[in-house]
Amino acid sequence: MTTYGSFPGTRPRRLRTTPAMRRMVAETRLHPADFILPAFVREGVGEPVPIAAMPGVVQHTRDSLKKAALDAVEAGISGIMLFGVPEESKKDAAGTCGTDPEGILQVALRDVRAEVGDELLVMSDLCLDEFTDHGHCGVLDAEGRVDNDATLERYAEMAQVQADAGAHVVGTSGMMDGQVGVVRDALDQIGREDVSILAYAVKYASAFYGPFREAVGSSLQGDRSTYQQDAANIGESMRELALDLQEGADMVMVKPAGPYLDILSRVSDAVDVPVAAYQISGEYAMIEAAAEKGWIDRERAILESLLGIKRAGARNILTYWAVEVARTLR
Ligand code: PBG
């Protein structure tokens, strides 16, 4: 590193003089291909249903989801990550509709895949919380605790059903030990070596998931602290990461993004697989809410939040602003 202190001719501000200069010397750039759009599809609704805590985001109907997927193709983003919201009456303790080929997520995967083919990566959330009547990410044992290994059996089946329905990528988001290995085996067993795994390797138990709970009509009482990570920890993330890679993760994700940029930076330094970050519902809601009150400049705040995530080391970013931002970058 050169020290410039005794060399008065050097003035860093010269490289900030005009927009053209700042653009040329920018070290980080956002590109449409950086982005993946998380999208919700709700069973049994005739019109898209707005999500109050996420202004601008809806629970899609099957038709409006297809349209959103085409918009994503047109905007040039990389993928769409689907979440299914079943009818309340279809939820049960095992999350059966998460593995039913006619369940809302599977139906939506087929719809979207038929619409976009290979133009857009079709991804599915591989987790049970949207489908269980207790709202946990797995099945429960007799004492009401989340049963890790019984849940893995459900995930194996879920992976196969999602692959059959057309997922290019499955996102293992349940934070059960061993889930990546089990899902890899299950996919390989049915000859789907082509389906890749985006492992939510590092996923913290976060208050910022709040608006998502409304988005998926979650039935959860209590919290997920026995399976999602503690915000205080770093070493734990590195262990989770190593395990997921050993088990066959093709890509890894850090989630949430904004409050965990230090973790994201460490993860991206540590691995050579693609690293994604999920800018979650609460991160979205905070900026939208402050902008609505006129307290911050919405567009600048969105771009700054995304640039920060990319600068910290994310190759890809899951964000509810994916399509909107990609359009401004073209
Ligand atoms: C689990 C899942 C969650 C999110 C994505 N996948 C909820 C959770 O773990 O409680 C949250 C995404 C967001 O808040 O935007 N299926």
Tab-separated table of C-alpha atoms and ligand atoms in Angstrom:
chain	number	residue	atom	x	y	z
A	1	MET	CA	0.000	0.000	0.000
A	2	THR	CA	1.423	3.378	-0.988
A	3	THR	CA	1.280	6.212	1.529
A	4	TYR	CA	0.305	9.487	-0.034
A	5	GLY	CA	0.644	11.694	3.009
A	6	SER	CA	3.862	13.360	1.881
A	7	PHE	CA	2.715	13.698	-1.723
A	8	PRO	CA	0.350	16.647	-1.895
A	9	GLY	CA	-0.271	16.177	-5.624
A	10	THR	CA	-2.576	13.209	-4.974
A	11	ARG	CA	-6.170	14.169	-4.524
A	12	PRO	CA	-8.703	11.329	-4.372
A	13	ARG	CA	-11.506	13.797	-5.011
A	14	ARG	CA	-10.309	14.155	-8.632
A	15	LEU	CA	-11.834	10.747	-9.277
A	16	ARG	CA	-15.202	11.896	-7.972
A	17	THR	CA	-15.611	15.031	-10.039
A	18	THR	CA	-18.372	14.048	-12.480
A	19	PRO	CA	-20.908	11.266	-12.900
A	20	ALA	CA	-18.888	9.966	-15.875
A	21	MET	CA	-15.731	9.826	-13.778
A	22	ARG	CA	-17.449	8.118	-10.862
A	23	ARG	CA	-19.014	5.653	-13.253
A	24	MET	CA	-15.667	4.793	-14.814
A	25	VAL	CA	-13.892	4.137	-11.534
A	26	ALA	CA	-16.741	2.284	-9.805
A	27	GLU	CA	-15.434	-0.943	-8.278
A	28	THR	CA	-18.798	-2.637	-8.015
A	29	ARG	CA	-21.552	-2.678	-10.625
A	30	LEU	CA	-25.042	-4.061	-10.505
A	31	HIS	CA	-26.223	-6.089	-13.488
A	32	PRO	CA	-29.643	-7.631	-14.242
A	33	ALA	CA	-28.076	-11.109	-14.112
A	34	ASP	CA	-27.240	-10.505	-10.446
A	35	PHE	CA	-30.858	-10.773	-9.465
A	36	ILE	CA	-33.312	-13.472	-8.483
A	37	LEU	CA	-36.934	-12.580	-7.764
A	38	PRO	CA	-38.667	-14.320	-4.846
A	39	ALA	CA	-42.372	-14.699	-5.701
A	40	PHE	CA	-45.435	-15.975	-3.843
A	41	VAL	CA	-48.282	-17.894	-5.429
A	42	ARG	CA	-51.504	-18.459	-3.527
A	43	GLU	CA	-53.940	-21.242	-4.075
A	44	GLY	CA	-57.590	-20.510	-4.748
A	45	VAL	CA	-57.534	-16.737	-5.342
A	46	GLY	CA	-58.993	-15.015	-8.396
A	47	GLU	CA	-56.985	-11.791	-8.056
A	48	PRO	CA	-53.481	-11.069	-6.774
A	49	VAL	CA	-53.626	-10.307	-3.034
A	50	PRO	CA	-51.496	-7.373	-1.821
A	51	ILE	CA	-49.222	-8.062	1.158
A	52	ALA	CA	-49.747	-5.158	3.560
A	53	ALA	CA	-46.324	-5.391	5.186
A	54	MET	CA	-44.590	-5.506	1.775
A	55	PRO	CA	-46.062	-2.641	-0.259
A	56	GLY	CA	-45.769	-3.454	-3.963
A	57	VAL	CA	-45.493	-7.242	-3.437
A	58	VAL	CA	-48.474	-9.567	-3.929
A	59	GLN	CA	-49.499	-13.150	-3.455
A	60	HIS	CA	-49.905	-14.116	-7.089
A	61	THR	CA	-52.645	-16.082	-8.746
A	62	ARG	CA	-51.404	-18.778	-11.106
A	63	ASP	CA	-52.009	-16.414	-14.019
A	64	SER	CA	-50.415	-13.324	-12.532
A	65	LEU	CA	-47.382	-15.428	-11.571
A	66	LYS	CA	-46.899	-16.474	-15.197
A	67	LYS	CA	-47.003	-12.830	-16.179
A	68	ALA	CA	-44.473	-11.952	-13.453
A	69	ALA	CA	-42.173	-14.674	-14.756
A	70	LEU	CA	-42.349	-13.245	-18.270
A	71	ASP	CA	-41.589	-9.785	-16.887
A	72	ALA	CA	-38.554	-11.308	-15.169
A	73	VAL	CA	-37.334	-12.762	-18.468
A	74	GLU	CA	-37.860	-9.459	-20.184
A	75	ALA	CA	-35.953	-7.609	-17.451
A	76	GLY	CA	-33.013	-9.968	-17.928
A	77	ILE	CA	-32.754	-11.255	-14.364
A	78	SER	CA	-31.365	-14.732	-13.669
A	79	GLY	CA	-34.082	-16.528	-11.785
A	80	ILE	CA	-37.349	-16.664	-9.927
A	81	MET	CA	-37.661	-18.360	-6.526
A	82	LEU	CA	-41.167	-19.668	-5.896
A	83	PHE	CA	-43.021	-19.941	-2.593
A	84	GLY	CA	-46.416	-21.639	-2.416
A	85	VAL	CA	-49.274	-20.489	-0.201
A	86	PRO	CA	-51.792	-23.316	0.138
A	87	GLU	CA	-55.415	-23.024	1.190
A	88	GLU	CA	-55.539	-23.018	4.995
A	89	SER	CA	-57.647	-26.190	5.059
A	90	LYS	CA	-54.931	-28.107	3.198
A	91	LYS	CA	-52.267	-27.602	5.860
A	92	ASP	CA	-51.504	-30.543	8.125
A	93	ALA	CA	-48.805	-31.637	10.568
A	94	ALA	CA	-46.667	-33.272	7.858
A	95	GLY	CA	-47.082	-30.502	5.275
A	96	THR	CA	-48.530	-33.021	2.830
A	97	CYS	CA	-49.442	-30.441	0.190
A	98	GLY	CA	-45.720	-29.659	-0.096
A	99	THR	CA	-45.190	-33.065	-1.697
A	100	ASP	CA	-48.519	-33.515	-3.469
A	101	PRO	CA	-47.883	-33.189	-7.234
A	102	GLU	CA	-51.092	-31.144	-7.337
A	103	GLY	CA	-49.989	-28.904	-4.452
A	104	ILE	CA	-49.849	-25.192	-5.251
A	105	LEU	CA	-46.061	-24.949	-5.420
A	106	GLN	CA	-45.754	-27.883	-7.813
A	107	VAL	CA	-48.583	-26.619	-10.011
A	108	ALA	CA	-46.953	-23.185	-10.121
A	109	LEU	CA	-43.546	-24.671	-10.962
A	110	ARG	CA	-45.091	-26.451	-13.942
A	111	ASP	CA	-46.928	-23.285	-15.033
A	112	VAL	CA	-43.833	-21.116	-14.842
A	113	ARG	CA	-41.554	-23.659	-16.461
A	114	ALA	CA	-43.989	-24.073	-19.360
A	115	GLU	CA	-44.014	-20.295	-19.734
A	116	VAL	CA	-40.284	-19.547	-19.563
A	117	GLY	CA	-38.558	-22.821	-20.528
A	118	ASP	CA	-34.851	-22.319	-19.957
A	119	GLU	CA	-34.944	-18.532	-20.390
A	120	LEU	CA	-35.120	-18.010	-16.651
A	121	LEU	CA	-33.912	-20.272	-13.843
A	122	VAL	CA	-36.941	-21.646	-12.061
A	123	MET	CA	-36.158	-22.178	-8.377
A	124	SER	CA	-38.231	-23.575	-5.554
A	125	ASP	CA	-38.104	-23.062	-1.828
A	126	LEU	CA	-37.541	-26.520	-0.365
A	127	CYS	CA	-39.054	-26.173	3.092
A	128	LEU	CA	-42.197	-27.259	4.888
A	129	ASP	CA	-43.209	-24.139	6.810
A	130	GLU	CA	-45.703	-22.885	4.257
A	131	PHE	CA	-47.480	-26.238	4.309
A	132	THR	CA	-47.552	-27.315	7.949
A	133	ASP	CA	-50.443	-26.372	10.250
A	134	HIS	CA	-47.972	-25.623	13.076
A	135	GLY	CA	-45.817	-23.463	10.781
A	136	HIS	CA	-42.469	-25.099	11.537
A	137	CYS	CA	-39.958	-25.930	8.809
A	138	GLY	CA	-40.161	-29.637	9.607
A	139	VAL	CA	-42.280	-32.307	11.225
A	140	LEU	CA	-42.600	-32.533	14.998
A	141	ASP	CA	-41.832	-35.369	17.392
A	142	ALA	CA	-44.083	-36.499	20.248
A	143	GLU	CA	-42.777	-33.672	22.453
A	144	GLY	CA	-43.495	-31.042	19.830
A	145	ARG	CA	-39.852	-30.531	18.886
A	146	VAL	CA	-38.776	-30.290	15.241
A	147	ASP	CA	-37.612	-33.808	14.368
A	148	ASN	CA	-34.504	-33.468	12.221
A	149	ASP	CA	-34.284	-36.897	10.616
A	150	ALA	CA	-37.993	-37.392	10.078
A	151	THR	CA	-37.956	-33.993	8.340
A	152	LEU	CA	-35.123	-35.105	6.060
A	153	GLU	CA	-37.367	-37.849	4.692
A	154	ARG	CA	-39.988	-35.243	3.838
A	155	TYR	CA	-37.347	-33.040	2.156
A	156	ALA	CA	-36.106	-35.956	0.040
A	157	GLU	CA	-39.577	-36.506	-1.328
A	158	MET	CA	-40.113	-32.785	-1.763
A	159	ALA	CA	-36.933	-32.451	-3.815
A	160	GLN	CA	-38.065	-35.195	-6.188
A	161	VAL	CA	-41.543	-33.743	-6.595
A	162	GLN	CA	-40.166	-30.237	-7.217
A	163	ALA	CA	-37.699	-31.561	-9.785
A	164	ASP	CA	-40.508	-33.433	-11.534
A	165	ALA	CA	-42.523	-30.223	-11.589
A	166	GLY	CA	-39.735	-28.394	-13.400
A	167	ALA	CA	-37.429	-26.754	-10.868
A	168	HIS	CA	-33.943	-26.104	-12.263
A	169	VAL	CA	-32.691	-25.293	-8.783
A	170	VAL	CA	-33.967	-26.270	-5.345
A	171	GLY	CA	-33.323	-23.964	-2.417
A	172	THR	CA	-32.854	-25.962	0.777
A	173	SER	CA	-34.007	-23.427	3.346
A	174	GLY	CA	-35.129	-25.506	6.321
A	175	MET	CA	-31.861	-25.533	8.314
A	176	MET	CA	-32.040	-29.252	9.155
A	177	ASP	CA	-28.701	-31.002	9.641
A	178	GLY	CA	-27.852	-33.151	6.638
A	179	GLN	CA	-30.494	-31.707	4.329
A	180	VAL	CA	-28.196	-30.986	1.398
A	181	GLY	CA	-26.820	-34.539	1.308
A	182	VAL	CA	-30.245	-36.100	1.535
A	183	VAL	CA	-31.648	-33.862	-1.181
A	184	ARG	CA	-28.664	-34.554	-3.473
A	185	ASP	CA	-29.136	-38.319	-3.054
A	186	ALA	CA	-32.876	-38.079	-3.622
A	187	LEU	CA	-32.386	-36.126	-6.853
A	188	ASP	CA	-29.662	-38.458	-8.117
A	189	GLN	CA	-31.818	-41.504	-7.342
A	190	ILE	CA	-34.413	-40.350	-9.864
A	191	GLY	CA	-31.789	-39.446	-12.435
A	192	ARG	CA	-31.914	-35.706	-11.818
A	193	GLU	CA	-28.209	-34.997	-11.558
A	194	ASP	CA	-29.007	-31.885	-13.612
A	195	VAL	CA	-30.986	-30.180	-10.836
A	196	SER	CA	-28.767	-27.987	-8.700
A	197	ILE	CA	-28.913	-27.118	-5.035
A	198	LEU	CA	-28.795	-23.578	-3.767
A	199	ALA	CA	-28.097	-24.237	-0.098
A	200	TYR	CA	-29.276	-21.716	2.437
A	201	ALA	CA	-26.049	-22.567	4.217
A	202	VAL	CA	-26.113	-19.634	6.567
A	203	LYS	CA	-29.566	-18.719	7.777
A	204	TYR	CA	-30.114	-16.754	10.932
A	205	ALA	CA	-33.213	-16.744	13.132
A	206	SER	CA	-34.208	-13.194	12.285
A	207	ALA	CA	-36.840	-10.677	13.315
A	208	PHE	CA	-36.600	-9.341	9.775
A	209	TYR	CA	-38.604	-12.296	8.430
A	210	GLY	CA	-41.704	-10.669	9.964
A	211	PRO	CA	-43.413	-9.500	6.764
A	212	PHE	CA	-42.737	-12.866	5.075
A	213	ARG	CA	-44.907	-14.539	7.679
A	214	GLU	CA	-47.826	-12.478	6.381
A	215	ALA	CA	-46.778	-13.152	2.792
A	216	VAL	CA	-47.085	-16.912	3.221
A	217	GLY	CA	-49.921	-16.856	5.752
A	218	SER	CA	-47.660	-18.591	8.260
A	219	SER	CA	-49.264	-20.494	11.135
A	220	LEU	CA	-46.135	-20.327	13.299
A	221	GLN	CA	-46.451	-19.788	17.055
A	222	GLY	CA	-43.100	-19.355	18.748
A	223	ASP	CA	-39.856	-19.147	16.814
A	224	ARG	CA	-37.250	-21.111	14.895
A	225	SER	CA	-34.307	-20.675	17.245
A	226	THR	CA	-33.669	-24.415	17.624
A	227	TYR	CA	-32.814	-24.756	13.951
A	228	GLN	CA	-31.984	-21.331	12.559
A	229	GLN	CA	-28.753	-19.672	13.656
A	230	ASP	CA	-28.031	-17.260	16.459
A	231	ALA	CA	-27.233	-13.705	15.357
A	232	ALA	CA	-24.273	-13.644	17.754
A	233	ASN	CA	-22.292	-16.277	15.868
A	234	ILE	CA	-19.737	-16.377	13.083
A	235	GLY	CA	-17.918	-19.683	13.643
A	236	GLU	CA	-21.232	-21.497	13.481
A	237	SER	CA	-21.787	-20.115	9.995
A	238	MET	CA	-18.421	-21.359	8.824
A	239	ARG	CA	-19.248	-24.862	10.100
A	240	GLU	CA	-22.652	-24.835	8.415
A	241	LEU	CA	-20.965	-23.716	5.216
A	242	ALA	CA	-18.349	-26.484	5.296
A	243	LEU	CA	-20.995	-29.139	5.884
A	244	ASP	CA	-23.193	-27.965	3.029
A	245	LEU	CA	-20.249	-27.970	0.633
A	246	GLN	CA	-19.212	-31.472	1.721
A	247	GLU	CA	-22.772	-32.635	1.183
A	248	GLY	CA	-22.833	-31.317	-2.381
A	249	ALA	CA	-24.156	-27.752	-2.377
A	250	ASP	CA	-23.658	-26.175	-5.808
A	251	MET	CA	-24.221	-22.638	-4.553
A	252	VAL	CA	-24.565	-21.209	-1.080
A	253	MET	CA	-26.642	-18.444	0.371
A	254	VAL	CA	-26.393	-16.059	3.290
A	255	LYS	CA	-29.671	-14.850	4.760
A	256	PRO	CA	-30.661	-12.203	5.775
A	257	ALA	CA	-28.270	-9.980	3.822
A	258	GLY	CA	-28.056	-6.423	5.169
A	259	PRO	CA	-27.498	-7.136	8.873
A	260	TYR	CA	-25.001	-9.931	8.011
A	261	LEU	CA	-22.614	-8.322	5.525
A	262	ASP	CA	-19.623	-9.370	7.636
A	263	ILE	CA	-20.718	-12.991	7.327
A	264	LEU	CA	-21.307	-12.596	3.607
A	265	SER	CA	-17.835	-11.191	3.159
A	266	ARG	CA	-16.241	-14.073	5.062
A	267	VAL	CA	-18.255	-16.676	3.208
A	268	SER	CA	-17.377	-15.279	-0.181
A	269	ASP	CA	-13.691	-15.184	0.747
A	270	ALA	CA	-13.855	-18.785	1.971
A	271	VAL	CA	-15.539	-20.583	-0.929
A	272	ASP	CA	-15.205	-20.820	-4.664
A	273	VAL	CA	-18.814	-21.747	-5.405
A	274	PRO	CA	-21.251	-18.950	-6.295
A	275	VAL	CA	-22.506	-17.079	-3.235
A	276	ALA	CA	-25.975	-15.604	-3.052
A	277	ALA	CA	-27.532	-13.338	-0.459
A	278	TYR	CA	-31.212	-12.935	0.326
A	279	GLN	CA	-32.386	-9.406	1.003
A	280	ILE	CA	-35.408	-10.473	2.983
A	281	SER	CA	-38.896	-9.157	3.569
A	282	GLY	CA	-38.028	-6.987	6.570
A	283	GLU	CA	-35.144	-5.351	4.741
A	284	TYR	CA	-37.563	-4.573	1.932
A	285	ALA	CA	-40.294	-3.330	4.258
A	286	MET	CA	-38.008	-0.955	6.160
A	287	ILE	CA	-36.932	0.916	3.054
A	288	GLU	CA	-40.455	0.993	1.604
A	289	ALA	CA	-41.913	2.251	4.880
A	290	ALA	CA	-39.328	4.984	5.399
A	291	ALA	CA	-39.703	6.051	1.766
A	292	GLU	CA	-43.476	6.181	2.105
A	293	LYS	CA	-43.046	8.577	5.007
A	294	GLY	CA	-40.741	10.701	2.895
A	295	TRP	CA	-37.799	10.032	5.215
A	296	ILE	CA	-35.421	8.575	2.650
A	297	ASP	CA	-34.959	8.684	-1.112
A	298	ARG	CA	-36.453	5.330	-2.122
A	299	GLU	CA	-34.535	4.649	-5.352
A	300	ARG	CA	-31.164	5.692	-3.960
A	301	ALA	CA	-31.689	3.689	-0.781
A	302	ILE	CA	-32.615	0.564	-2.756
A	303	LEU	CA	-29.554	0.810	-4.993
A	304	GLU	CA	-27.268	1.517	-2.055
A	305	SER	CA	-28.605	-1.488	-0.140
A	306	LEU	CA	-28.025	-3.754	-3.138
A	307	LEU	CA	-24.602	-2.335	-3.902
A	308	GLY	CA	-23.583	-2.982	-0.297
A	309	ILE	CA	-24.628	-6.613	-0.590
A	310	LYS	CA	-22.742	-7.078	-3.834
A	311	ARG	CA	-19.668	-5.254	-2.535
A	312	ALA	CA	-19.620	-7.585	0.472
A	313	GLY	CA	-19.245	-10.521	-1.901
A	314	ALA	CA	-22.597	-11.729	-3.229
A	315	ARG	CA	-22.608	-12.938	-6.814
A	316	ASN	CA	-26.398	-13.071	-6.804
A	317	ILE	CA	-29.034	-11.296	-4.773
A	318	LEU	CA	-32.555	-12.445	-4.058
A	319	THR	CA	-34.566	-9.267	-3.725
A	320	TYR	CA	-38.198	-8.278	-4.091
A	321	TRP	CA	-36.943	-5.311	-6.143
A	322	ALA	CA	-35.211	-7.594	-8.686
A	323	VAL	CA	-37.316	-6.724	-11.721
A	324	GLU	CA	-37.742	-3.045	-10.895
A	325	VAL	CA	-34.025	-2.523	-10.421
A	326	ALA	CA	-32.976	-4.670	-13.392
A	327	ARG	CA	-35.141	-2.490	-15.640
A	328	THR	CA	-33.327	0.645	-14.530
A	329	LEU	CA	-29.960	-0.948	-15.315
A	330	ARG	CA	-30.610	-1.719	-18.958
B	1	PBG	C1	-38.519	-20.690	4.832
B	1	PBG	C2	-38.226	-19.297	4.383
B	1	PBG	C3	-38.401	-18.099	5.082
B	1	PBG	C4	-37.997	-17.079	4.222
B	1	PBG	C5	-37.611	-17.660	3.030
B	1	PBG	N1	-37.728	-19.032	3.158
B	1	PBG	C6	-39.008	-17.839	6.400
B	1	PBG	C7	-38.340	-18.296	7.621
B	1	PBG	O1	-37.298	-18.933	7.605
B	1	PBG	O2	-38.919	-18.034	8.686
B	1	PBG	C8	-38.023	-15.618	4.556
B	1	PBG	C9	-37.881	-14.700	3.377
B	1	PBG	C10	-38.174	-13.282	3.685
B	1	PBG	O3	-38.354	-12.879	4.847
B	1	PBG	O4	-38.226	-12.493	2.728
B	1	PBG	N2	-39.446	-21.310	3.965
